[in-house]
Short mmCIF file of C-alpha atoms and ligand atoms in Angstrom, two decimals:
data_model
loop_
_atom_site.label_atom_id
_atom_site.label_comp_id
_atom_site.label_asym_id
_atom_site.label_seq_id
_atom_site.Cartn_x
_atom_site.Cartn_y
_atom_site.Cartn_z
CA MET A 1272 -30.25 75.22 4.45
CA PRO A 1273 -34.08 75.19 4.46
CA ARG A 1274 -35.92 73.55 7.31
CA LEU A 1275 -36.37 69.83 6.80
CA VAL A 1276 -39.76 68.35 7.67
CA LEU A 1277 -40.14 64.58 7.79
CA THR A 1278 -43.83 63.68 7.72
CA ASN A 1279 -45.90 60.53 7.98
CA ALA A 1280 -43.27 58.67 9.99
CA ARG A 1281 -43.65 55.72 12.30
CA LEU A 1282 -41.40 57.14 14.97
CA ILE A 1283 -39.20 55.06 17.27
CA ASP A 1284 -37.63 57.78 19.42
CA ALA A 1285 -35.51 55.45 21.60
CA VAL A 1286 -37.00 57.06 24.72
CA ARG A 1287 -40.47 55.52 24.99
CA GLU A 1288 -40.88 51.92 23.94
CA GLY A 1289 -42.93 51.41 20.80
CA VAL A 1290 -43.89 53.18 17.60
CA THR A 1291 -45.77 56.48 17.16
CA ALA A 1292 -47.65 56.38 13.84
CA GLY A 1293 -48.26 59.52 11.80
CA ALA A 1294 -45.42 61.39 13.50
CA SER A 1295 -43.45 64.27 12.04
CA VAL A 1296 -40.03 65.64 12.87
CA THR A 1297 -38.78 69.10 11.94
CA VAL A 1298 -35.07 69.81 11.63
CA GLU A 1299 -33.57 73.28 11.49
CA ASP A 1300 -29.88 73.63 10.74
CA GLU A 1301 -28.38 70.68 12.55
CA ARG A 1302 -30.98 70.18 15.27
CA ILE A 1303 -34.38 68.64 15.85
CA VAL A 1304 -36.70 71.55 16.63
CA GLU A 1305 -40.08 69.81 16.76
CA VAL A 1306 -41.40 66.28 17.21
CA LEU A 1307 -45.16 65.84 16.72
CA ASP A 1308 -47.40 62.82 17.01
CA GLY A 1309 -50.23 62.23 14.53
CA ARG A 1310 -52.61 64.67 16.21
CA ARG A 1311 -50.84 67.84 15.06
CA SER A 1312 -49.32 68.78 11.72
CA PRO A 1313 -46.03 70.60 11.31
CA SER A 1314 -45.65 73.87 9.44
CA GLU A 1315 -44.35 73.03 6.00
CA GLN A 1316 -43.95 76.59 4.75
CA GLY A 1317 -40.58 77.22 3.14
CA ALA A 1318 -39.42 73.79 4.19
CA ARG A 1319 -38.12 70.79 2.34
CA VAL A 1320 -40.77 68.16 3.07
CA ILE A 1321 -40.10 64.44 2.82
CA ASP A 1322 -43.18 62.22 3.13
CA LEU A 1323 -41.88 59.03 4.71
CA GLN A 1324 -45.05 57.15 3.74
CA GLY A 1325 -45.20 55.24 6.97
CA ALA A 1326 -41.57 54.20 7.06
CA HIS A 1327 -39.77 54.01 10.42
CA LEU A 1328 -37.80 56.99 11.66
CA LEU A 1329 -35.28 56.39 14.42
CA PRO A 1330 -32.03 57.76 15.81
CA GLY A 1331 -28.94 56.92 13.79
CA LEU A 1332 -27.26 53.70 14.92
CA TRP A 1333 -23.98 53.58 16.80
CA ASP A 1334 -21.23 51.05 16.92
CA ALA A 1335 -19.55 51.52 20.28
CA HIS A 1336 -16.52 49.30 19.56
CA VAL A 1337 -14.88 49.98 16.20
CA HIS A 1338 -11.67 49.31 14.35
CA LEU A 1339 -11.74 50.77 10.86
CA GLU A 1340 -9.32 48.55 9.01
CA TRP A 1341 -10.70 46.17 6.40
CA PRO A 1342 -9.46 44.41 4.42
CA ARG A 1343 -6.10 44.03 6.10
CA VAL A 1344 -3.35 45.28 3.79
CA PRO A 1345 0.03 43.94 4.92
CA GLN A 1346 2.68 46.66 5.09
CA ALA A 1347 0.13 49.42 4.55
CA GLY A 1348 1.51 52.83 5.45
CA VAL A 1349 -0.29 55.82 6.90
CA PRO A 1350 -1.52 57.14 3.50
CA GLU A 1351 -3.09 53.81 2.49
CA LEU A 1352 -4.64 53.31 5.91
CA THR A 1353 -6.06 56.83 5.97
CA ALA A 1354 -7.75 56.37 2.59
CA GLN A 1355 -9.11 52.97 3.59
CA TYR A 1356 -10.42 54.12 6.97
CA LEU A 1357 -12.12 57.15 5.43
CA ALA A 1358 -13.89 54.94 2.89
CA ASN A 1359 -14.93 52.38 5.53
CA ALA A 1360 -16.30 55.04 7.88
CA GLN A 1361 -18.25 56.65 5.06
CA ARG A 1362 -19.75 53.32 4.00
CA ALA A 1363 -20.87 52.68 7.56
CA LEU A 1364 -22.73 55.99 7.56
CA LEU A 1365 -24.12 56.03 4.04
CA GLU A 1366 -24.86 52.33 3.48
CA GLY A 1367 -25.32 51.05 7.03
CA GLY A 1368 -27.03 53.98 8.74
CA VAL A 1369 -24.32 53.91 11.43
CA THR A 1370 -24.09 57.59 12.33
CA GLY A 1371 -21.76 57.24 15.33
CA LEU A 1372 -18.54 55.32 15.94
CA ARG A 1373 -16.80 54.87 19.27
CA MET A 1374 -13.28 53.90 18.40
CA ALA A 1375 -11.44 51.03 20.08
CA GLY A 1376 -8.00 51.32 18.48
CA THR A 1377 -6.67 53.13 15.41
CA PRO A 1378 -3.03 53.60 14.41
CA HIS A 1379 -1.30 56.94 13.87
CA PHE A 1380 -4.25 58.95 15.29
CA ILE A 1381 -6.07 58.55 11.98
CA ASP A 1382 -9.31 58.51 13.99
CA VAL A 1383 -8.56 61.98 15.36
CA ALA A 1384 -7.85 63.27 11.84
CA LEU A 1385 -11.07 61.75 10.48
CA LYS A 1386 -13.06 63.22 13.35
CA HIS A 1387 -11.75 66.69 12.51
CA ALA A 1388 -12.46 66.16 8.79
CA PHE A 1389 -16.03 65.02 9.48
CA ASP A 1390 -16.81 67.65 12.12
CA SER A 1391 -15.56 70.48 9.90
CA GLY A 1392 -17.60 69.25 6.95
CA GLN A 1393 -14.52 68.63 4.82
CA HIS A 1394 -15.78 65.08 4.31
CA VAL A 1395 -19.14 63.43 4.99
CA GLY A 1396 -18.77 60.85 7.74
CA PRO A 1397 -20.12 59.55 11.02
CA ARG A 1398 -19.56 61.04 14.48
CA MET A 1399 -16.26 59.78 15.79
CA VAL A 1400 -15.31 59.31 19.42
CA THR A 1401 -11.60 58.67 19.33
CA CYS A 1402 -8.93 56.79 21.30
CA GLY A 1403 -5.87 56.58 19.07
CA TRP A 1404 -3.85 53.40 19.46
CA PHE A 1405 -4.89 50.20 21.21
CA LEU A 1406 -2.47 50.23 24.16
CA THR A 1407 -1.12 46.79 24.99
CA THR A 1408 2.17 45.28 26.15
CA THR A 1409 4.96 43.40 24.42
CA GLY A 1410 3.53 39.92 23.95
CA GLY A 1411 0.07 41.48 24.18
CA HIS A 1412 -3.09 41.25 22.05
CA ALA A 1413 -3.86 42.38 18.51
CA LEU A 1414 -0.20 42.86 17.65
CA GLY A 1415 -0.80 41.69 14.09
CA THR A 1416 -3.49 44.23 13.38
CA GLY A 1417 -1.39 47.34 12.94
CA PHE A 1418 -3.43 49.31 15.49
CA ALA A 1419 -1.84 47.94 18.69
CA LEU A 1420 0.96 49.84 20.41
CA PRO A 1421 3.01 47.82 22.91
CA CYS A 1422 4.05 49.74 26.01
CA ASP A 1423 6.07 48.28 28.86
CA GLY A 1424 6.57 49.34 32.43
CA ALA A 1425 4.72 52.07 34.27
CA GLU A 1426 6.82 54.78 32.63
CA GLY A 1427 6.08 53.35 29.19
CA PHE A 1428 2.37 53.77 29.78
CA VAL A 1429 2.75 57.21 31.30
CA ARG A 1430 4.53 58.60 28.26
CA VAL A 1431 2.20 57.05 25.69
CA ILE A 1432 -0.98 58.02 27.54
CA ARG A 1433 0.28 61.60 27.80
CA GLU A 1434 1.03 61.60 24.07
CA HIS A 1435 -2.52 60.43 23.44
CA ILE A 1436 -3.97 63.19 25.58
CA GLN A 1437 -1.88 65.71 23.67
CA ALA A 1438 -3.08 64.27 20.35
CA GLY A 1439 -6.65 65.07 21.40
CA VAL A 1440 -8.22 61.64 21.87
CA ASP A 1441 -11.57 61.33 23.66
CA HIS A 1442 -10.71 58.26 25.71
CA ILE A 1443 -7.85 55.81 26.29
CA LYS A 1444 -8.10 52.17 25.22
CA LEU A 1445 -6.25 49.81 27.55
CA ASN A 1446 -5.82 46.17 26.62
CA LEU A 1447 -5.74 44.27 29.90
CA THR A 1448 -6.05 40.67 28.66
CA GLY A 1449 -5.61 38.49 25.64
CA GLY A 1450 -8.41 37.89 23.18
CA ILE A 1451 -10.14 35.21 21.15
CA MET A 1452 -8.64 36.22 17.81
CA GLY A 1453 -4.90 35.82 18.22
CA PRO A 1454 -1.86 33.55 18.08
CA ALA A 1455 -1.45 30.54 20.37
CA TRP A 1456 0.28 32.54 23.11
CA ASP A 1457 -2.45 35.20 23.23
CA ARG A 1458 -5.32 33.73 25.28
CA HIS A 1459 -8.28 35.65 26.62
CA TRP A 1460 -7.87 34.31 30.17
CA HIS A 1461 -4.34 35.77 30.41
CA THR A 1462 -3.91 39.12 32.14
CA PHE A 1463 -1.06 41.20 30.75
CA PHE A 1464 -0.32 44.16 32.96
CA THR A 1465 1.90 44.11 36.01
CA PRO A 1466 0.28 45.72 39.07
CA ALA A 1467 2.53 48.77 38.60
CA GLU A 1468 1.56 49.12 34.93
CA ILE A 1469 -2.18 48.86 35.46
CA GLU A 1470 -2.27 51.14 38.51
CA THR A 1471 -0.12 53.77 36.84
CA ALA A 1472 -2.03 53.69 33.54
CA PHE A 1473 -5.34 54.23 35.33
CA ALA A 1474 -3.83 56.84 37.64
CA ILE A 1475 -2.63 59.00 34.73
CA CYS A 1476 -6.06 58.80 33.09
CA ARG A 1477 -7.76 59.69 36.36
CA GLN A 1478 -5.37 62.58 36.93
CA ARG A 1479 -6.21 64.02 33.50
CA GLY A 1480 -9.93 63.25 33.67
CA ILE A 1481 -9.87 61.02 30.60
CA LYS A 1482 -12.07 57.93 30.37
CA VAL A 1483 -10.69 54.42 30.08
CA MET A 1484 -12.20 51.87 27.70
CA ALA A 1485 -10.84 48.59 29.04
CA HIS A 1486 -10.47 45.45 26.97
CA ALA A 1487 -10.99 42.88 29.73
CA ALA A 1488 -11.93 39.39 28.70
CA SER A 1489 -11.72 37.51 31.99
CA THR A 1490 -12.72 37.79 35.61
CA GLU A 1491 -9.66 39.22 37.35
CA ALA A 1492 -9.06 41.87 34.70
CA VAL A 1493 -12.74 42.90 34.66
CA LYS A 1494 -12.61 43.41 38.42
CA ALA A 1495 -9.31 45.28 38.30
CA ALA A 1496 -10.62 47.59 35.56
CA LEU A 1497 -13.83 48.33 37.46
CA ARG A 1498 -12.05 48.92 40.78
CA LEU A 1499 -9.59 51.28 39.10
CA GLY A 1500 -12.40 53.31 37.54
CA ALA A 1501 -12.82 52.10 33.96
CA HIS A 1502 -15.60 53.91 32.13
CA SER A 1503 -16.42 50.78 30.16
CA VAL A 1504 -15.42 47.14 30.04
CA GLU A 1505 -15.31 45.54 26.61
CA HIS A 1506 -15.87 41.81 25.95
CA GLY A 1507 -16.18 40.26 29.45
CA TYR A 1508 -16.19 36.75 27.99
CA ILE A 1509 -15.56 35.23 31.42
CA MET A 1510 -17.00 36.91 34.52
CA ASP A 1511 -18.49 36.03 37.90
CA ASP A 1512 -21.24 37.46 40.09
CA GLU A 1513 -18.84 39.84 41.78
CA CYS A 1514 -18.07 41.40 38.37
CA LEU A 1515 -21.77 42.21 37.94
CA THR A 1516 -21.86 43.74 41.41
CA LEU A 1517 -18.79 45.85 40.65
CA PHE A 1518 -20.30 47.11 37.39
CA ARG A 1519 -23.25 48.41 39.40
CA GLN A 1520 -21.17 49.80 42.26
CA HIS A 1521 -18.95 51.75 39.87
CA ASP A 1522 -21.76 52.69 37.47
CA ALA A 1523 -19.64 51.39 34.58
CA TRP A 1524 -20.68 50.31 31.10
CA TYR A 1525 -20.49 46.85 29.58
CA VAL A 1526 -19.96 46.47 25.81
CA PRO A 1527 -20.21 42.72 25.17
CA THR A 1528 -19.06 42.47 21.50
CA LEU A 1529 -21.03 39.26 20.84
CA GLY A 1530 -19.78 39.18 17.24
CA ILE A 1531 -16.36 37.91 18.29
CA THR A 1532 -17.63 34.56 19.60
CA HIS A 1533 -20.95 34.21 17.72
CA LEU A 1534 -19.97 34.70 14.09
CA THR A 1535 -18.68 31.30 12.97
CA PRO A 1536 -19.94 29.17 10.08
CA SER A 1537 -21.91 26.73 12.22
CA GLN A 1538 -23.61 29.52 14.19
CA ALA A 1539 -24.54 31.76 11.25
CA THR A 1540 -28.27 31.60 10.55
CA THR A 1541 -29.35 34.80 8.79
CA ARG A 1542 -28.28 35.66 5.29
CA TRP A 1543 -26.20 38.57 6.56
CA GLU A 1544 -24.38 36.36 9.05
CA LYS A 1545 -23.75 33.72 6.40
CA GLN A 1546 -22.41 36.30 3.96
CA TRP A 1547 -20.16 37.79 6.62
CA VAL A 1548 -18.80 34.45 7.79
CA GLU A 1549 -17.99 33.48 4.23
CA GLN A 1550 -16.03 36.63 3.44
CA ARG A 1551 -14.29 36.61 6.85
CA ALA A 1552 -12.97 33.06 6.27
CA LEU A 1553 -11.68 32.52 9.82
CA THR A 1554 -9.04 29.81 10.26
CA PRO A 1555 -10.20 26.55 11.89
CA ASP A 1556 -8.18 27.44 15.00
CA LEU A 1557 -9.93 30.79 15.46
CA ILE A 1558 -13.33 29.20 14.81
CA ARG A 1559 -12.59 26.69 17.55
CA ARG A 1560 -11.47 29.40 19.96
CA ALA A 1561 -14.65 31.40 19.32
CA GLU A 1562 -16.90 28.37 19.72
CA ASP A 1563 -15.12 27.21 22.87
CA ALA A 1564 -15.83 30.60 24.43
CA VAL A 1565 -19.32 31.33 23.11
CA GLU A 1566 -21.49 29.62 25.69
CA GLU A 1567 -19.93 31.30 28.67
CA HIS A 1568 -19.84 34.65 26.86
CA ARG A 1569 -23.54 34.40 26.05
CA SER A 1570 -24.41 33.41 29.62
CA TRP A 1571 -22.66 36.53 31.02
CA PHE A 1572 -24.36 38.69 28.40
CA ARG A 1573 -27.72 37.33 29.56
CA ARG A 1574 -26.93 37.74 33.22
CA ALA A 1575 -25.66 41.28 32.69
CA LEU A 1576 -28.86 42.10 30.83
CA ALA A 1577 -31.01 40.53 33.55
CA ALA A 1578 -29.05 42.42 36.21
CA GLY A 1579 -29.91 45.68 34.43
CA LEU A 1580 -26.29 46.74 33.79
CA LYS A 1581 -25.66 49.72 31.53
CA MET A 1582 -24.92 48.10 28.18
CA ALA A 1583 -24.25 49.37 24.68
CA VAL A 1584 -23.97 47.78 21.25
CA GLY A 1585 -20.41 47.57 20.00
CA SER A 1586 -19.38 45.01 17.43
CA ASP A 1587 -15.57 44.81 17.19
CA VAL A 1588 -16.33 43.24 13.80
CA ARG A 1589 -15.11 44.46 10.44
CA PRO A 1590 -16.02 46.00 8.08
CA VAL A 1591 -17.73 48.62 10.22
CA ARG A 1592 -20.59 48.97 7.74
CA GLU A 1593 -21.73 45.48 8.74
CA GLY A 1594 -20.55 45.25 12.33
CA ALA A 1595 -23.31 47.10 14.15
CA LEU A 1596 -26.10 45.55 12.09
CA LEU A 1597 -24.77 42.05 12.79
CA GLU A 1598 -24.33 42.82 16.49
CA LEU A 1599 -27.96 43.96 16.75
CA GLY A 1600 -29.08 40.61 15.38
CA LEU A 1601 -26.82 38.76 17.82
CA TRP A 1602 -28.22 40.66 20.81
CA VAL A 1603 -31.72 39.50 19.92
CA LYS A 1604 -30.58 35.94 19.18
CA SER A 1605 -28.87 35.90 22.58
CA GLY A 1606 -31.95 36.95 24.51
CA ALA A 1607 -32.38 40.75 24.35
CA THR A 1608 -35.64 42.17 23.06
CA PRO A 1609 -35.54 44.24 19.85
CA TRP A 1610 -36.39 47.30 21.97
CA GLN A 1611 -33.54 46.71 24.43
CA THR A 1612 -31.23 46.16 21.49
CA LEU A 1613 -32.25 49.28 19.59
CA GLN A 1614 -31.91 51.42 22.68
CA ALA A 1615 -28.47 49.91 23.31
CA ALA A 1616 -27.41 50.91 19.77
CA THR A 1617 -28.80 54.46 19.99
CA LYS A 1618 -29.51 56.12 23.34
CA HIS A 1619 -27.14 53.98 25.37
CA ALA A 1620 -24.38 53.87 22.77
CA ALA A 1621 -24.44 57.66 22.57
CA ASP A 1622 -24.28 57.72 26.38
CA VAL A 1623 -21.26 55.42 26.66
CA SER A 1624 -19.63 57.61 24.01
CA GLY A 1625 -20.14 60.70 26.16
CA LEU A 1626 -22.63 62.28 23.75
CA GLY A 1627 -25.92 61.24 25.31
CA ARG A 1628 -27.01 64.83 25.90
CA GLU A 1629 -26.69 65.69 22.21
CA LEU A 1630 -27.44 62.44 20.39
CA GLY A 1631 -28.98 58.99 20.59
CA THR A 1632 -32.71 59.81 20.69
CA VAL A 1633 -35.27 61.67 18.59
CA GLU A 1634 -36.11 64.57 20.89
CA THR A 1635 -36.45 68.31 20.49
CA GLY A 1636 -33.08 70.03 20.89
CA LYS A 1637 -30.93 67.08 19.93
CA LEU A 1638 -28.59 66.96 16.95
CA ALA A 1639 -30.39 65.43 13.98
CA ASP A 1640 -28.54 62.18 13.24
CA LEU A 1641 -31.45 60.05 12.04
CA ILE A 1642 -32.19 57.07 9.87
CA VAL A 1643 -35.32 55.88 8.09
CA VAL A 1644 -35.91 52.17 7.56
CA ARG A 1645 -38.82 50.73 5.62
CA ASP A 1646 -39.81 47.89 7.97
CA ASN A 1647 -40.25 47.90 11.72
CA PRO A 1648 -37.06 46.83 13.55
CA LEU A 1649 -39.13 46.20 16.70
CA ASP A 1650 -40.89 43.37 14.80
CA ASP A 1651 -37.64 41.95 13.47
CA ILE A 1652 -34.34 43.57 14.36
CA ASP A 1653 -32.89 42.65 10.97
CA ASN A 1654 -35.28 45.18 9.45
CA VAL A 1655 -32.54 47.73 10.19
CA HIS A 1656 -31.18 46.48 6.86
CA SER A 1657 -34.15 48.04 4.99
CA LEU A 1658 -32.41 51.42 5.03
CA LEU A 1659 -34.08 54.25 3.12
CA LEU A 1660 -32.56 57.53 4.36
CA VAL A 1661 -29.59 58.67 6.40
CA ILE A 1662 -29.60 62.13 7.94
CA LYS A 1663 -26.40 63.38 9.56
CA ASN A 1664 -26.31 66.69 11.39
CA GLY A 1665 -29.62 67.74 9.86
CA ARG A 1666 -28.70 66.96 6.28
CA VAL A 1667 -29.83 64.07 4.10
CA VAL A 1668 -26.55 62.34 3.23
CA ALA A 1669 -27.92 59.13 1.70
CA ASP A 1670 -31.22 58.43 -0.04
CA HIS A 1671 -31.85 54.77 -0.94
CA ARG A 1672 -35.60 55.11 -1.58
CA ALA A 1673 -35.28 54.50 -5.32
CA ARG A 1674 -33.61 51.10 -4.93
ZN1 ZN B 501 -11.61 45.63 19.58
#
């Protein structure tokens, strides 16, 4: 593979706030080997040179909370799901510029298989950080999705978590509370685990040094997850000040998944939100549940942001091609700056995924997962939709400049 030189870029490196005009980035094999501002020119000899003509070069986007199914196919077996998940992950990369996915629940370890297929180059696809099944309880959350695995009793969790470790997952997803999208008996203020179940599940993960991604939608579960050593808390629709303190004390991440409560017909304002809401066609009951929860959710998002918690963009919204882009818009609508939001979807999302040393910024030595967008996302975050190029592992995998 010849060296790849990207010239005439407006660079947003996700390290220093702002745009560097006239920048160039050189990629050799899979890594960034040189980043220059406008004052110096790169060596173009023997290289493939792409003149970006002033377009914006930034790290590839991440979605740090992903389920790959869409549309839901009742009774789908492993073969159908595998084909669908592969296609959805590829679309996220090639059409959305989402170069990294942190998984939040996938049946049959299809995420582990896709990760191997993408890493080996067998298929083109995004980086995958895997968790296998969404571990819940009988009468738990997301049971209709096909990706939830009910476990009961401390021993039930021990066995399943060990099976996950053996299958090669990167983290364990524990579902501690109900959610917004569910049947009448599944409410987000309900905690599911018995004390023995939650303590044992965390203890096994701690013993094996594997991170826990905790679905915790309400105060008591958020606190329990943080005290027991969760790496990240997802959702946090209902919290209190002590939750924010515990996040800081335990140096844990918060992934707020604004899309779950903010994407309803009456709240959709942009054309992408309106399109998404229309195709999602939520039932009136689920719309009401989302809207009943949105104000409190947004207030904790704002307070977490103001408190300077470690936060990353994760959408929990399907299809994954649209999820991250919608979530970026919702962060800004809910009070984050475009810069905070972009960093949360690149540098910080790579960090929460455990890959911050290799990915998430445009810096010499990092793996070259990059995107080019025509218009400046720091002016308007929705400019992430003006996607021109996607570079994964140093290779141009999608070129939309002609469209
Ligand atoms: Zn989820």
